[in-house]
CSV table of C-alpha atoms (C1' of nucleotides) in Angstrom, one decimal:
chain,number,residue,atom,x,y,z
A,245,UNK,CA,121.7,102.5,81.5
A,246,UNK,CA,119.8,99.0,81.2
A,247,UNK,CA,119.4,97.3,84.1
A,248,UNK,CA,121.2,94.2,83.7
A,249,UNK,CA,120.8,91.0,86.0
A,250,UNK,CA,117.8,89.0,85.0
A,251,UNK,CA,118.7,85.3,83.5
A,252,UNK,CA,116.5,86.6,80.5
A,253,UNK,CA,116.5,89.3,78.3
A,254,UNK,CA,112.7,89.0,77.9
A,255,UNK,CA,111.5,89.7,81.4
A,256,UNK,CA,114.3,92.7,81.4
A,257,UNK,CA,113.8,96.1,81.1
A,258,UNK,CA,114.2,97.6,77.7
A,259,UNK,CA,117.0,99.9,77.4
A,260,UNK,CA,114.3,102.4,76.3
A,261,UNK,CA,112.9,105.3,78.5
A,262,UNK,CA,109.0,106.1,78.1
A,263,UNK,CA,109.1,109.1,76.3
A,264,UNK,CA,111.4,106.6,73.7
A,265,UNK,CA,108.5,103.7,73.8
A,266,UNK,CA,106.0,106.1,73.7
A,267,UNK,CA,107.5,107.9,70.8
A,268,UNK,CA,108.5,104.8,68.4
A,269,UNK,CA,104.5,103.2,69.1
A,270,UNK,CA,103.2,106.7,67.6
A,271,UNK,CA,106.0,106.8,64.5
A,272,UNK,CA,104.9,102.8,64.4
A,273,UNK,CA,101.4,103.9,63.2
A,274,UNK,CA,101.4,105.7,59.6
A,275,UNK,CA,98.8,108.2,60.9
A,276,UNK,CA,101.5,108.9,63.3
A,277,UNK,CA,99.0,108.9,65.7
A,278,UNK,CA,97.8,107.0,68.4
A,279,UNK,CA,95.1,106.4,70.8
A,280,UNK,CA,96.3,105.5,74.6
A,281,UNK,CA,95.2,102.1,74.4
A,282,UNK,CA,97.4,101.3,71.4
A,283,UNK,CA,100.3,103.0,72.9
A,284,UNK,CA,100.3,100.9,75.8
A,285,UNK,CA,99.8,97.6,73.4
A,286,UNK,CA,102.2,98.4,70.9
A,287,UNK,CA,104.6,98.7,74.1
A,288,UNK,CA,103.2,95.1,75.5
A,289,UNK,CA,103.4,93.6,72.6
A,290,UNK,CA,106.8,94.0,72.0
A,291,UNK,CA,108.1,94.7,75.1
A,292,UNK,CA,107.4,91.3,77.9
A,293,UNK,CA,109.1,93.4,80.6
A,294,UNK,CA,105.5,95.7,80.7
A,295,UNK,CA,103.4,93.2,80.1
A,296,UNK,CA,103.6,93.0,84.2
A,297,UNK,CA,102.4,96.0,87.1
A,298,UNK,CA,100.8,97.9,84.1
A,299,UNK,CA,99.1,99.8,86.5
A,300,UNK,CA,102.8,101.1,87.6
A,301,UNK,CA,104.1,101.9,84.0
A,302,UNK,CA,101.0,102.9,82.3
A,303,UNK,CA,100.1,105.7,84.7
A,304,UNK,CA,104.0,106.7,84.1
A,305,UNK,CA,103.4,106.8,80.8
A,306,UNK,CA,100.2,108.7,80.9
A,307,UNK,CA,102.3,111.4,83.3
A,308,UNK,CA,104.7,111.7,80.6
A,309,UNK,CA,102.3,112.0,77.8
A,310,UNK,CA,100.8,114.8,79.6
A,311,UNK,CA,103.9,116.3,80.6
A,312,UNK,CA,106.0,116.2,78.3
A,313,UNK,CA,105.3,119.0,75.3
A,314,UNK,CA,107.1,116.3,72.9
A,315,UNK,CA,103.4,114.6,73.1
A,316,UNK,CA,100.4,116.2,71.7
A,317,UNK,CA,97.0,115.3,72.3
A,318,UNK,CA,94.7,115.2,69.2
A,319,UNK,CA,91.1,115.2,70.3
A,320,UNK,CA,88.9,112.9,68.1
A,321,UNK,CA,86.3,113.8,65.1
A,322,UNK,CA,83.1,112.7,65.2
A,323,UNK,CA,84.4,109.6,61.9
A,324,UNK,CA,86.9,108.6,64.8
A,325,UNK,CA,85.0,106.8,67.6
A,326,UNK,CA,86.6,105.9,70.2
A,327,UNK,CA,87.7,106.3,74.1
A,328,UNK,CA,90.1,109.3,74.6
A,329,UNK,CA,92.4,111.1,72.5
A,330,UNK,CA,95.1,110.4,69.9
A,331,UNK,CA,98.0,111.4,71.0
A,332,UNK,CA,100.6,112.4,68.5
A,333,UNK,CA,104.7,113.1,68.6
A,334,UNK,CA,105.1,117.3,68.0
A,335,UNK,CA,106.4,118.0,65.0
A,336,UNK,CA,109.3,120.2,66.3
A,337,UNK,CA,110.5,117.4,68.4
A,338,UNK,CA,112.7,115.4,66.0
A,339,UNK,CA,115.4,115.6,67.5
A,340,UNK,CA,115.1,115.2,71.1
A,341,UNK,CA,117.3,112.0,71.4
A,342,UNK,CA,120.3,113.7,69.1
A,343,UNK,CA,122.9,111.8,71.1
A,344,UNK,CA,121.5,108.4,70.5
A,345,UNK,CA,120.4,107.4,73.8
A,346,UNK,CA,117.3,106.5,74.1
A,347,UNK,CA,117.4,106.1,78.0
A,348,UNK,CA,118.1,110.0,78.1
A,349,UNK,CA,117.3,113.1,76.3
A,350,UNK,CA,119.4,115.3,75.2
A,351,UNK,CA,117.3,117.9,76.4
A,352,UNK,CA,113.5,118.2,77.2
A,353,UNK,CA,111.7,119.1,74.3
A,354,UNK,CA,109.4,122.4,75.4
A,355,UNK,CA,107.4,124.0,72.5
A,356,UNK,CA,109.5,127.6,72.1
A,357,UNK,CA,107.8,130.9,71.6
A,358,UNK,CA,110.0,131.7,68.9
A,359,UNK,CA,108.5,129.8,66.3
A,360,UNK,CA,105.8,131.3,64.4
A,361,UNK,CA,104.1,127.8,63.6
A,362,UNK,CA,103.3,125.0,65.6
A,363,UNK,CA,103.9,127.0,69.4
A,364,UNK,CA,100.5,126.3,71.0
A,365,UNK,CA,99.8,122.2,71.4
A,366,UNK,CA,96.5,122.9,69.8
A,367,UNK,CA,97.8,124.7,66.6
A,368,UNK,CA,100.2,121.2,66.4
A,369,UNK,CA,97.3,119.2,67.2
A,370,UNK,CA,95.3,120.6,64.5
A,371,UNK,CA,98.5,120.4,62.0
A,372,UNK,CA,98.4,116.9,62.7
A,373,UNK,CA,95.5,115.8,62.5
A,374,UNK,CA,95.3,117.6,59.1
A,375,UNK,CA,98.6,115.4,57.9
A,376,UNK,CA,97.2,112.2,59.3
A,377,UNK,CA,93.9,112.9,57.2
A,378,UNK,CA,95.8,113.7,54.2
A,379,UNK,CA,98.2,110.8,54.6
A,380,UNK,CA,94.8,108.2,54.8
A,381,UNK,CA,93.2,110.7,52.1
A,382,UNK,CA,95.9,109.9,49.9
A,383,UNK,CA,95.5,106.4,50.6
A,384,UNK,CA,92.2,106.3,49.3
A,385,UNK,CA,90.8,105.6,53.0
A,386,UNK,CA,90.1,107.7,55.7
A,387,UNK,CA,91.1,108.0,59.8
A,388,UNK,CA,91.7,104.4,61.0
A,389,UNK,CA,90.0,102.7,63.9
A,390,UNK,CA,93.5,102.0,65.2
A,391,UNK,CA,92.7,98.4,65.3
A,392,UNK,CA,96.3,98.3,64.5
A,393,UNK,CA,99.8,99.5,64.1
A,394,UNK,CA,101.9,99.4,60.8
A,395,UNK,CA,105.4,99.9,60.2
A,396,UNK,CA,107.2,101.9,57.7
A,397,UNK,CA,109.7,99.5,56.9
A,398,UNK,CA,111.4,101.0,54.2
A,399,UNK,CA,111.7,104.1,52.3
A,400,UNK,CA,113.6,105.7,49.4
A,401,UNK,CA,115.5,108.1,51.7
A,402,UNK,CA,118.2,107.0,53.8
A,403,UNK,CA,116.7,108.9,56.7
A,404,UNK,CA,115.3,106.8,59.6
A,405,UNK,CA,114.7,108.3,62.8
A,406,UNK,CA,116.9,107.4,65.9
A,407,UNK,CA,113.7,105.8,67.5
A,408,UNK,CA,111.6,105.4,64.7
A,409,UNK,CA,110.2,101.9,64.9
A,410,UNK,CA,111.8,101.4,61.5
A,411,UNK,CA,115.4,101.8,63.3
A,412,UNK,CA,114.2,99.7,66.0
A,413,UNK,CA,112.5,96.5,64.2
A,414,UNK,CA,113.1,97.6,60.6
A,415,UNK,CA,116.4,95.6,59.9
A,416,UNK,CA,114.4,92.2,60.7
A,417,UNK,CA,112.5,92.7,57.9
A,418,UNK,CA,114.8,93.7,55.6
A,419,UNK,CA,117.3,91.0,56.0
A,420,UNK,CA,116.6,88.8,53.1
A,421,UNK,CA,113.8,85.8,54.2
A,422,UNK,CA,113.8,88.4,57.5
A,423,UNK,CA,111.3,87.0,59.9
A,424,UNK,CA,108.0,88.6,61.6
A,425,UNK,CA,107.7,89.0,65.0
A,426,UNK,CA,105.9,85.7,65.6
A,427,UNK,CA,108.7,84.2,64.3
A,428,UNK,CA,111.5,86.2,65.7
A,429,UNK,CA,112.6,83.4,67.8
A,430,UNK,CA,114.6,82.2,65.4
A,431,UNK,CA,118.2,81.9,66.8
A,432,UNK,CA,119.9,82.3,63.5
A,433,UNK,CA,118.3,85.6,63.2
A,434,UNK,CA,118.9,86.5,66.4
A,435,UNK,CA,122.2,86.1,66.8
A,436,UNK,CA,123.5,88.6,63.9
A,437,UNK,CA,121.6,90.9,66.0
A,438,UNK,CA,122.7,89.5,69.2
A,439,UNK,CA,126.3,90.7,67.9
A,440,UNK,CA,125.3,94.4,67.5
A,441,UNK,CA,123.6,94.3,70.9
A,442,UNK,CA,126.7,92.9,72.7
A,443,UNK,CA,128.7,95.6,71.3
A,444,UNK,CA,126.5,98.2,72.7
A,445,UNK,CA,125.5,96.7,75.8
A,446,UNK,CA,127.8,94.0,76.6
A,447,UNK,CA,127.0,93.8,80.4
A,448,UNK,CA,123.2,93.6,79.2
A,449,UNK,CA,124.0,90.6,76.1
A,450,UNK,CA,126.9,89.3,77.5
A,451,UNK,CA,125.4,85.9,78.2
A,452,UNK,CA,124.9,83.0,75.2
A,453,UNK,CA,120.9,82.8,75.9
A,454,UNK,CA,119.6,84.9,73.1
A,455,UNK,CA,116.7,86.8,73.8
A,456,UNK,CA,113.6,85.8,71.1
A,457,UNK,CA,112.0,89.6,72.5
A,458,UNK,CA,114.6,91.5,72.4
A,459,UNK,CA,116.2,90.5,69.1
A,460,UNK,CA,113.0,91.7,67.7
A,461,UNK,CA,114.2,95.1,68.5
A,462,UNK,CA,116.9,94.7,66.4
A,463,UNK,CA,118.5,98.5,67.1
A,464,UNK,CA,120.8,99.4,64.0
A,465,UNK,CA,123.4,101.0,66.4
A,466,UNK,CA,125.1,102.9,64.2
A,467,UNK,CA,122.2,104.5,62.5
A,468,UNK,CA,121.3,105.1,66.7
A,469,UNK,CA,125.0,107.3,66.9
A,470,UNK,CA,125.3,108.1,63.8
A,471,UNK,CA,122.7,108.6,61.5
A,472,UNK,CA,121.5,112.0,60.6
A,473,UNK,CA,119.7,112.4,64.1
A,474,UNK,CA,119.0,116.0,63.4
A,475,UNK,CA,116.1,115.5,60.6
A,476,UNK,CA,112.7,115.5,61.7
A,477,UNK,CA,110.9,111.9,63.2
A,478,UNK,CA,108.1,112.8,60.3
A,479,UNK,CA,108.0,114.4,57.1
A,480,UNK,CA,107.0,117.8,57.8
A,481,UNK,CA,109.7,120.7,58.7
A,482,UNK,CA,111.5,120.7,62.3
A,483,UNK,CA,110.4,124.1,61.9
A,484,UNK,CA,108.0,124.8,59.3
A,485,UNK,CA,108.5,127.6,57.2
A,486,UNK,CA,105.7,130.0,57.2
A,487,UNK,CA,103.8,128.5,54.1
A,488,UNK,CA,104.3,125.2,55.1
A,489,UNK,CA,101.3,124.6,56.7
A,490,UNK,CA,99.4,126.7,54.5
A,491,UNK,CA,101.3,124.3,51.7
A,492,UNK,CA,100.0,120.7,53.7
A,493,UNK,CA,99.0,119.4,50.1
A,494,UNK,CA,102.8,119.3,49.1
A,495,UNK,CA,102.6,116.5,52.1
A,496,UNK,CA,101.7,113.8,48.9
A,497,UNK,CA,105.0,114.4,47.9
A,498,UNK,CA,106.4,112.7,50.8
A,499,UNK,CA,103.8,109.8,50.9
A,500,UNK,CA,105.0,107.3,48.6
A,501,UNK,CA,108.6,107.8,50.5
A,502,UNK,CA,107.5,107.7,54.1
A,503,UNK,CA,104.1,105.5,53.7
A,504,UNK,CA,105.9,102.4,52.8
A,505,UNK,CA,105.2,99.8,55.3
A,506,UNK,CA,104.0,96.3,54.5
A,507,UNK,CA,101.4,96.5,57.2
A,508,UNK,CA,100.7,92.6,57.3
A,509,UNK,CA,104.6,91.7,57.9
A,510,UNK,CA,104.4,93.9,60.7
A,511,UNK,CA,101.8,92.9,63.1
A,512,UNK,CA,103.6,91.4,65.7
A,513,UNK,CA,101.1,88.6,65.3
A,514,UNK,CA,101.2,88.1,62.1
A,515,UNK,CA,102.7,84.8,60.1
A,516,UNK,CA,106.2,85.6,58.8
A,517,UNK,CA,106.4,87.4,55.5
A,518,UNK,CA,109.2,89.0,53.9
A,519,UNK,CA,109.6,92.9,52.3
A,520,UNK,CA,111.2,93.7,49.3
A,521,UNK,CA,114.2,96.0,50.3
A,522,UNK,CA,113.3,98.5,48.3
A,523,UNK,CA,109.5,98.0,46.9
A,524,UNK,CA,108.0,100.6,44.5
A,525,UNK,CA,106.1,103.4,45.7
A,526,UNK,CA,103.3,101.8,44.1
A,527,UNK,CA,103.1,98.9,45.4
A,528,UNK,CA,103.9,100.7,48.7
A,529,UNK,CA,100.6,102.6,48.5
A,530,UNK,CA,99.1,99.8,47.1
A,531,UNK,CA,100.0,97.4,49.9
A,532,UNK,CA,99.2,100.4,52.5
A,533,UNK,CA,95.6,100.4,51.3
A,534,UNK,CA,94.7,97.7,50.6
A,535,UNK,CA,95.6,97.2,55.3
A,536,UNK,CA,93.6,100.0,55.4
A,537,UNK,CA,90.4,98.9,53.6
A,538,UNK,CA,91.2,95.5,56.0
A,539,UNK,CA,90.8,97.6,59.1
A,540,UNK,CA,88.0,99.9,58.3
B,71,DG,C1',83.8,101.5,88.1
B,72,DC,C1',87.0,102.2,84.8
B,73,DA,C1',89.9,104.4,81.4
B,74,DT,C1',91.8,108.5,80.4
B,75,DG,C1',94.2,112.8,81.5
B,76,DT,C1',96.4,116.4,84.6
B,77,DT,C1',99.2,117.7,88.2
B,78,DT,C1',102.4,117.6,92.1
B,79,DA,C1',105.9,115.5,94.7
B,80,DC,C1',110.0,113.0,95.5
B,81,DG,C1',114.1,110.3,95.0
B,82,DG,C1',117.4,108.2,91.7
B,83,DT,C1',120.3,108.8,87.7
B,84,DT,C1',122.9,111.2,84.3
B,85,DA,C1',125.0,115.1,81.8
B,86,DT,C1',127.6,119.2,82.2
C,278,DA,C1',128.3,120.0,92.5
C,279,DT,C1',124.4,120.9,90.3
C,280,DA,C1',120.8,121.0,86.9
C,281,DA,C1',118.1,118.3,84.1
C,282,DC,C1',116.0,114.2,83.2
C,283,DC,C1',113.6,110.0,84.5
C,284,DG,C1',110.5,106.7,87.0
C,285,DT,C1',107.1,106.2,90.3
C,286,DA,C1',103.3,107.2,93.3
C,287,DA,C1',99.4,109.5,94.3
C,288,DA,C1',95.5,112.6,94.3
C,289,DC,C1',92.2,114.4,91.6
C,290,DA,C1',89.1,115.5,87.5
C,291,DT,C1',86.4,114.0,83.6
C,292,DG,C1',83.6,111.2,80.6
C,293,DC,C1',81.5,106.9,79.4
DNA sequence: GCATGTTTACGGTTAT
DNA sequence: ATAACCGTAAACATGC
């Protein structure tokens, strides 16, 4: 449960464990990939509560992504400079947190021997990197430098992952004249949220002081308890039939649905712009590489 | 030296 | 009550 007791929400704990964190900074990314470094920023950034003893929470993190067989480390190509791996959500693990809690697992995600795809971390690995080149292939740009992180705001199918970063942030920007992160602090848009937060942790947003940090988070609850949980956090099968990764190429199919982000909205950083609620798949892709060419 | 990654250990919390 | 999960600390290895 979240700690409550701090006067502000922004020095508090989030309610999130750091498999959860970890999880929603790779599905942030649309190479659904991430290096260590941007994991832990993605977290700081949005999270004040680690932007203190990062020596304590980073090396947690690092233990989990190492221990936990929900995290796969993608080593890098030769086109991907860079200092240590990618690391990269398995694609079997979509539905780790079916019960909506993001402080607790239903169950530890371990990589079964029954499957015939996908068992050993470096058969995932290499399934993933193959997705994340033909998702930046498709693009019309290759691997990113990870400079940084998009959102998928938006997408044709009502599916959103329990802690995909579009459940957790993805309402701010669809609200109509929704505000970026820089300008979350607005109290009017913070306090429709405030209301769903209160009903799910009252003894955590009880008070009147609405947190600017934590409204950012913005968690559609319902979507959290309710939503169709059991669907997989990326668009490839929970549990690939046996031609599905021989069929990666029927991938594009998914892109213009999943690949939707407005990448400049989304920086946490970046001035406040506005999405359309539902943009075109064009100008989806469009808007997708066009961030790409900006940070190659 | 530092960042990254692995592993073990232990105590607290939560689900069953 | 117990197993499973979580957070933390720490030791150690590796590569730059």
């Amino acid at each position: 449960m979240p700690r409550p007791g701090r006067n502000t929400y922004s020095d508090q704990k989030p309610p999130y464990s750091y498999i959860s964190l970890t999880a929603m900074a790779i599905q942030s990314c649309p190479e659904k990939m991430l290096p260590l470094s941007e994991i832990y920023k993605f977290i700081m950034d949005r999270f004040p509560y680690y932007r203190e003893n990062t020596q304590r929470w980073q090396n947690s993190l690092r233990h989990n992504l190492s221990f936990n067989d929900c995290f796969i480390k993608i080593p890098r190509r030769p086109e991907q400079p860079g200092k240590g791996s990618f690391w990269a959500l398995h694609p079997n693990c979509g539905d780790m947190f079916e019960n909506g809690s993001f402080l607790r697992r239903r169950k530890r995600f371990k990589v079964m021997i029954t499957s015939e795809h996908l068992q050993k971390p470096s058969d995932a690995a290499h399934y993933l990197q193959q997705q994340a080149r033909l998702r930046m292939t498709a693009l019309g740009t290759h691997l990113p430098q990870m400079t940084s992180y998009n959102l998928s705001v938006s997408q044709p199918s009502t599916f959103k992952h329990p802690f995909a970063i579009e459940n957790i942030i993805a309402r701010d920007y669809k609200m109509p004249g929704s505000l970026a992160f820089s300008t979350m602090q607005s109290m009017s848009t913070g306090y429709q949220i405030h209301n769903q937060l209160t009903t799910a942790w009252p003894h955590m947003y009880s008070g009147n002081m609405i947190d600017a940090e934590y409204t950012a988070y913005g968690v559609p609850l319902k979507s959290l308890s309710h939503g169709a949980q059991s669907l997989p956090a990326i668009p490839v099968p929970i549990k690939p039939a046996p031609a599905s990764v021989a069929s990666i190429p029927a991938l594009h199919a998914h892109l213009p649905a999943f690949l939707c982000g407005s990448p400049q909205s989304l920086s946490p950083t970046s001035p406040t712009q506005s999405s359309p609620a539902t943009p075109s798949p064009t100008s989806l892709l469009h808007s997708v590489a066009v961030h790409c060419q900006e940070v190659t």
